[in-house]
Coordinates of C-alpha atoms in Angstrom, one line a residue:
M1 CA -17.3 262.1 156.0
K2 CA -20.2 262.4 153.6
Q3 CA -19.9 264.5 150.7
K4 CA -22.3 267.6 150.7
E5 CA -25.0 267.5 148.0
K6 CA -24.0 269.6 145.1
I7 CA -26.4 272.3 144.3
R8 CA -26.8 274.0 141.1
I9 CA -29.1 277.3 140.7
C10 CA -30.0 278.8 137.2
K11 CA -31.1 282.5 137.3
V12 CA -33.3 283.5 134.1
R13 CA -35.8 286.0 133.1
G14 CA -38.7 283.6 133.6
I15 CA -39.7 279.8 133.9
L16 CA -42.6 278.3 131.8
R17 CA -44.1 276.0 134.5
S18 CA -47.4 275.6 133.3
D19 CA -49.7 277.6 130.8
V20 CA -47.7 280.9 131.2
I21 CA -44.1 282.1 131.7
D22 CA -43.5 282.9 135.5
L23 CA -41.9 285.9 135.9
S24 CA -41.6 285.8 139.8
A25 CA -39.9 282.6 139.8
Q26 CA -36.5 283.4 138.2
L27 CA -34.3 280.7 140.0
L28 CA -34.3 277.0 139.6
S29 CA -32.3 275.0 141.8
I30 CA -31.1 271.2 140.9
R31 CA -29.9 268.7 143.4
S32 CA -28.6 265.3 142.2
G33 CA -30.2 265.9 138.7
I34 CA -33.6 266.8 140.2
I35 CA -35.5 270.0 140.0
W36 CA -35.4 271.3 144.0
S37 CA -37.2 274.5 143.7
F38 CA -38.3 277.4 142.1
S39 CA -37.7 280.8 143.9
A40 CA -37.2 284.4 143.6
E41 CA -35.0 284.6 146.4
Q42 CA -31.6 286.1 145.5
N43 CA -29.7 284.9 148.5
P44 CA -28.9 281.1 148.0
G45 CA -26.8 280.6 151.1
S46 CA -23.0 280.5 151.4
G47 CA -20.8 278.8 148.9
I48 CA -23.8 278.4 146.6
E49 CA -23.0 280.3 143.2
I50 CA -26.0 281.4 140.8
E51 CA -25.5 281.1 137.1
D52 CA -26.9 284.0 135.5
F53 CA -28.5 283.5 132.0
G54 CA -29.7 286.9 131.5
Q55 CA -32.8 287.2 129.6
C56 CA -33.1 283.3 128.7
I57 CA -36.1 281.5 129.5
I58 CA -36.3 278.4 131.1
A59 CA -38.8 275.8 129.3
P60 CA -39.5 272.0 129.3
L61 CA -37.7 270.0 126.5
F62 CA -39.6 270.3 123.3
C63 CA -41.7 267.4 121.6
D64 CA -41.6 267.1 117.6
Y65 CA -45.3 265.5 117.1
H66 CA -44.3 264.6 113.5
L67 CA -41.0 263.2 111.9
H68 CA -39.8 260.0 110.4
F69 CA -37.2 257.6 110.7
S70 CA -35.3 255.5 107.9
R71 CA -32.8 252.6 107.4
E72 CA -30.0 255.2 107.9
S73 CA -31.5 256.5 111.0
A74 CA -31.7 253.1 112.4
G75 CA -28.4 252.2 111.6
Q76 CA -27.2 255.4 113.4
P77 CA -29.6 255.9 116.3
E78 CA -27.6 257.7 118.5
D79 CA -26.6 260.3 115.6
A80 CA -30.4 260.6 115.1
G81 CA -30.9 261.3 118.6
K82 CA -28.2 263.9 119.3
Q83 CA -29.5 265.9 116.4
L84 CA -32.8 266.2 118.0
L85 CA -31.3 266.7 121.4
R86 CA -29.1 269.4 120.8
H87 CA -32.0 271.4 119.6
G88 CA -34.0 270.7 122.8
I89 CA -36.2 268.0 121.4
G90 CA -36.9 265.4 124.2
R91 CA -39.6 263.5 122.9
A92 CA -40.5 262.6 119.3
F93 CA -43.5 261.0 117.3
E94 CA -42.3 258.9 114.5
G95 CA -45.0 258.6 111.7
G96 CA -44.1 255.4 110.1
D97 CA -41.6 253.7 107.7
K98 CA -42.8 250.6 105.7
A99 CA -39.7 248.6 107.3
C100 CA -40.6 249.9 110.9
H101 CA -37.2 251.7 111.3
G102 CA -38.7 254.1 114.0
L103 CA -39.5 250.9 116.3
A104 CA -35.8 250.2 115.8
V105 CA -34.7 253.5 116.7
R106 CA -37.3 253.6 119.7
D107 CA -36.0 250.3 120.8
M108 CA -32.3 251.0 120.8
R109 CA -32.4 254.4 122.0
K110 CA -32.2 254.8 125.8
G111 CA -33.2 258.0 127.7
R112 CA -33.7 261.3 125.8
P113 CA -35.1 261.8 123.5
E114 CA -38.1 259.5 124.0
I115 CA -39.3 258.0 120.6
R116 CA -43.0 257.0 120.1
S117 CA -43.4 255.3 117.0
A118 CA -46.6 254.1 114.8
G119 CA -44.4 251.4 113.2
Y120 CA -45.7 251.7 109.8
A121 CA -48.7 253.6 108.2
I122 CA -51.5 252.3 107.0
F123 CA -52.9 253.3 103.6
K124 CA -55.6 252.2 100.8
K125 CA -53.8 250.6 97.8
G126 CA -53.6 252.8 94.6
G127 CA -53.1 256.0 96.7
Y128 CA -50.1 257.6 98.5
G129 CA -48.3 255.8 101.1
T130 CA -45.9 253.3 99.8
A131 CA -42.8 255.3 101.2
I132 CA -44.0 255.4 104.8
G133 CA -46.6 252.5 105.0
R134 CA -47.9 249.1 103.9
G135 CA -51.3 249.2 101.7
V136 CA -54.6 247.3 102.3
D137 CA -57.2 246.6 99.8
G138 CA -60.0 246.9 102.7
V139 CA -60.9 247.0 106.3
E140 CA -60.6 243.7 107.3
E141 CA -56.7 244.0 106.1
A142 CA -56.5 247.2 107.8
F143 CA -57.7 245.3 111.1
M144 CA -55.0 242.7 110.5
M145 CA -52.4 245.4 110.4
I146 CA -53.5 247.0 113.4
D147 CA -53.3 243.6 115.3
E148 CA -49.8 243.1 113.8
L149 CA -49.0 246.6 115.1
H150 CA -50.5 246.1 118.3
D151 CA -48.3 243.0 118.9
L152 CA -45.2 245.1 117.9
S153 CA -46.2 247.4 120.9
V154 CA -46.4 250.6 118.7
D155 CA -47.2 253.7 120.6
Y156 CA -50.0 254.9 117.9
I157 CA -51.6 254.0 114.5
K158 CA -50.8 256.2 111.5
V159 CA -53.8 256.4 108.8
I160 CA -53.3 257.9 105.6
H161 CA -56.5 259.3 104.5
S162 CA -55.4 261.5 101.2
G163 CA -52.7 262.0 98.9
L164 CA -49.6 264.1 98.9
Y165 CA -49.4 267.8 97.8
E166 CA -47.8 268.0 94.5
P167 CA -46.1 271.5 94.0
D168 CA -46.3 271.4 90.2
S169 CA -50.1 271.5 90.1
G170 CA -50.8 272.8 93.6
Q171 CA -53.3 270.0 94.1
I172 CA -53.5 266.8 96.1
S173 CA -52.8 263.4 94.8
A174 CA -55.1 260.2 95.0
G175 CA -55.2 258.5 98.4
G176 CA -57.4 257.8 101.1
F177 CA -60.1 255.3 102.4
E178 CA -63.6 255.6 102.0
A179 CA -65.3 257.7 105.0
A180 CA -67.1 254.2 106.5
E181 CA -63.8 252.4 106.1
L182 CA -61.8 254.9 108.1
M183 CA -64.4 255.2 110.9
R184 CA -64.4 251.3 111.2
I185 CA -60.7 251.3 111.2
V186 CA -60.4 254.4 113.7
D187 CA -63.2 252.3 116.1
Y188 CA -60.9 248.9 115.5
A189 CA -57.6 251.0 116.7
R190 CA -59.0 252.5 119.5
G191 CA -60.7 249.4 120.8
K192 CA -56.9 248.2 120.8
G193 CA -56.2 251.2 123.3
L194 CA -54.4 253.0 120.3
D195 CA -54.8 256.6 119.2
V196 CA -55.2 257.1 115.3
Y197 CA -52.8 259.9 113.9
C198 CA -54.3 260.8 110.3
H199 CA -52.4 262.1 107.5
A200 CA -55.1 264.2 105.7
N201 CA -55.1 266.8 103.1
G202 CA -58.1 268.6 101.6
E203 CA -61.4 269.7 103.2
K204 CA -63.1 266.5 102.8
A205 CA -60.4 264.3 103.9
V206 CA -59.9 266.3 107.0
K207 CA -63.7 266.5 107.9
E208 CA -64.1 262.6 107.4
A209 CA -60.9 262.0 109.6
V210 CA -62.4 264.2 112.5
D211 CA -66.0 262.7 112.1
A212 CA -64.1 259.0 112.3
G213 CA -62.9 260.1 115.7
V214 CA -58.8 260.6 115.0
A215 CA -56.9 261.8 117.7
A216 CA -54.8 264.4 115.4
I217 CA -54.7 265.5 111.9
V218 CA -51.2 265.7 110.5
H219 CA -50.6 268.4 107.8
G220 CA -54.3 269.4 107.0
L221 CA -53.8 271.7 104.0
Y222 CA -57.4 273.2 103.0
T223 CA -59.1 272.7 106.4
S224 CA -62.2 274.8 106.8
D225 CA -63.4 276.8 109.7
E226 CA -66.4 274.1 109.9
A227 CA -63.7 271.2 110.5
F228 CA -61.6 273.4 112.9
A229 CA -64.9 274.2 115.2
E230 CA -65.3 270.4 115.3
M231 CA -61.8 269.5 115.8
A232 CA -61.6 272.1 119.0
E233 CA -65.1 270.6 120.1
K234 CA -63.7 267.0 120.0
N235 CA -60.2 267.9 121.0
V236 CA -58.7 266.7 117.7
A237 CA -55.1 267.9 117.6
F238 CA -53.6 269.7 114.4
I239 CA -50.4 269.1 113.6
P240 CA -49.6 271.4 110.3
T241 CA -45.9 270.8 109.3
V242 CA -46.0 274.4 107.6
H243 CA -42.1 274.3 107.4
A244 CA -42.2 270.8 105.6
F245 CA -44.0 272.4 102.7
Q246 CA -41.8 275.5 102.8
C247 CA -39.1 273.1 102.3
L248 CA -40.3 271.9 99.0
H249 CA -38.5 274.6 97.7
A250 CA -35.3 272.6 97.7
I251 CA -37.0 270.0 95.3
A252 CA -39.0 272.2 93.1
K253 CA -38.0 272.2 89.6
T254 CA -40.0 275.0 88.1
D255 CA -40.7 278.8 89.0
A256 CA -44.4 277.7 88.8
A257 CA -44.0 275.0 91.5
R258 CA -42.3 277.5 93.8
K259 CA -44.8 280.0 93.2
N260 CA -47.7 277.4 94.3
I261 CA -45.3 276.5 97.3
D262 CA -45.4 280.2 98.4
K263 CA -49.0 280.5 97.9
T264 CA -49.8 277.0 99.8
V265 CA -47.6 278.3 102.8
D266 CA -49.1 281.7 103.2
A267 CA -52.5 279.7 103.1
H268 CA -51.5 277.2 105.5
L269 CA -50.3 279.8 107.8
S270 CA -53.9 281.7 107.7
A271 CA -55.0 278.1 108.4
V272 CA -52.9 277.8 111.5
S273 CA -53.9 281.3 112.6
R274 CA -57.6 280.4 112.3
A275 CA -57.3 277.1 114.0
F276 CA -55.8 279.0 117.1
N277 CA -58.8 281.4 116.8
H278 CA -61.0 278.4 117.1
R279 CA -58.9 277.2 120.1
V280 CA -57.7 273.9 118.4
R281 CA -54.8 272.4 119.8
L282 CA -52.0 273.1 117.8
L283 CA -48.9 270.7 117.8
P284 CA -45.7 271.7 116.1
G285 CA -44.2 268.6 114.0
S286 CA -41.3 268.9 111.5
D287 CA -42.0 266.1 109.2
S288 CA -38.1 265.6 109.2
G289 CA -36.5 262.7 107.8
P290 CA -36.0 263.6 104.0
K291 CA -32.5 265.2 103.6
F292 CA -33.9 268.3 102.7
I293 CA -36.0 268.5 106.1
P294 CA -33.1 268.0 108.8
Y295 CA -33.7 266.8 112.5
G296 CA -34.0 269.5 115.0
S297 CA -33.4 272.8 112.9
A298 CA -36.6 272.1 110.9
Y299 CA -38.5 271.9 114.4
I300 CA -37.2 275.1 115.5
E301 CA -38.1 276.8 111.9
E302 CA -41.9 275.3 112.6
L303 CA -42.1 277.0 115.9
R304 CA -40.7 280.5 114.3
L305 CA -43.8 279.9 111.9
F306 CA -46.2 279.3 114.4
L307 CA -45.0 282.9 115.6
R308 CA -45.2 284.3 112.2
A309 CA -48.9 282.9 112.2
G310 CA -49.7 285.3 115.0
I311 CA -49.4 282.6 117.9
P312 CA -48.4 284.4 120.8
F313 CA -44.8 283.4 122.1
E314 CA -45.9 281.7 125.3
E315 CA -48.6 279.6 123.4
V316 CA -45.8 278.5 120.9
I317 CA -43.5 277.5 123.8
R318 CA -46.4 275.8 125.8
S319 CA -47.7 273.9 122.9
S320 CA -44.2 272.6 122.2
A321 CA -43.5 271.0 125.8
A322 CA -43.0 267.6 126.1
S323 CA -43.8 267.9 130.0
V324 CA -44.4 270.0 132.8
L325 CA -41.6 271.5 134.9
T326 CA -42.2 271.0 138.8
E327 CA -40.6 270.2 141.7
G328 CA -39.4 266.5 142.1
V329 CA -38.9 265.8 138.6
P330 CA -35.7 265.3 136.5
A331 CA -33.9 268.7 135.6
D332 CA -34.5 268.1 131.8
F333 CA -35.1 271.6 130.0
V334 CA -33.9 273.8 127.5
L335 CA -32.8 277.8 128.0
L336 CA -34.2 279.7 125.2
D337 CA -33.3 283.0 124.2
G338 CA -36.3 283.7 122.2
L339 CA -36.6 280.8 120.1
S340 CA -33.0 280.0 119.8
V341 CA -31.8 276.8 121.8
A342 CA -28.8 278.5 124.1
H343 CA -28.5 275.4 126.3
V344 CA -30.1 271.8 126.7
V345 CA -29.9 270.3 130.1
I346 CA -30.4 266.7 130.8
R347 CA -30.5 265.6 134.7
G348 CA -29.0 268.8 135.7
R349 CA -26.0 268.5 133.1
F350 CA -25.5 270.8 130.3
L351 CA -25.0 269.3 127.3
Q352 CA -22.2 270.4 125.3

């Protein structure tokens, strides 16, 4: 006799199905690891139990739009994956490592979380970038690196167009290309079918990156309203990594540095709010990788900072979503109690 197909039904306060949390569809049915239906019906039929998760909501798995892997991550890809997945992260964009460890993690891992890697970042010699990328003297060398990365099947290109924030001074260190160079590099990458995510801090660097046609600005300290307006018009995403700046407290050595960090975080939160008001596409990224920015938990803190910046809860969850929940797709989702992850579900199975 054929075994009856097992059905699992979760009852929650609401379900994020597209842009809003649907409070009318409170039941999600799962069959054979697939989302079967959304319903408000309270009578599922005989022999089928409803699992009641109270005030939790169901949302798609998260996407961390900016983190880094290292030699340690590549040596233990399952450990890195588990840390991400237990915090509900089903997809991650890896922003480069000079030895391409992110590609190694991507290619060794199967299933969730999905890894999309830039391989290594491209930076102008003499400026910031040696820890996560490979330097070039000019545009022709950058073209050669893009060809190499394309052959390695990277998912996108990461270009460094400014320096790093320095807590002691509150300034941005040296780094970046000439504006005309950056434009040629971005054009070449796009000609290869690859988007460019651009590390850029400072009003000038951000504006040049947006003008060059990048797909996303990563970090984006000191971005002007003018640049935000252009980003909204050109659909350039903003990945502010606010919590990563906050985490610099862990390595700050002086009170002056700590005060600079606090001022910078407050200013960056204001920038996130202004970007939202300009209708810029905000994407959460943790910048995890360093020991003081742990995988998973740092991402959740970034979401909390989005709330602190005045972004409505539904918008925060929508910006974090790695996919859209609909009938017929794998039952991969998170059960959220506020921004706390109560449960992670993969193919209808609850992770321990």
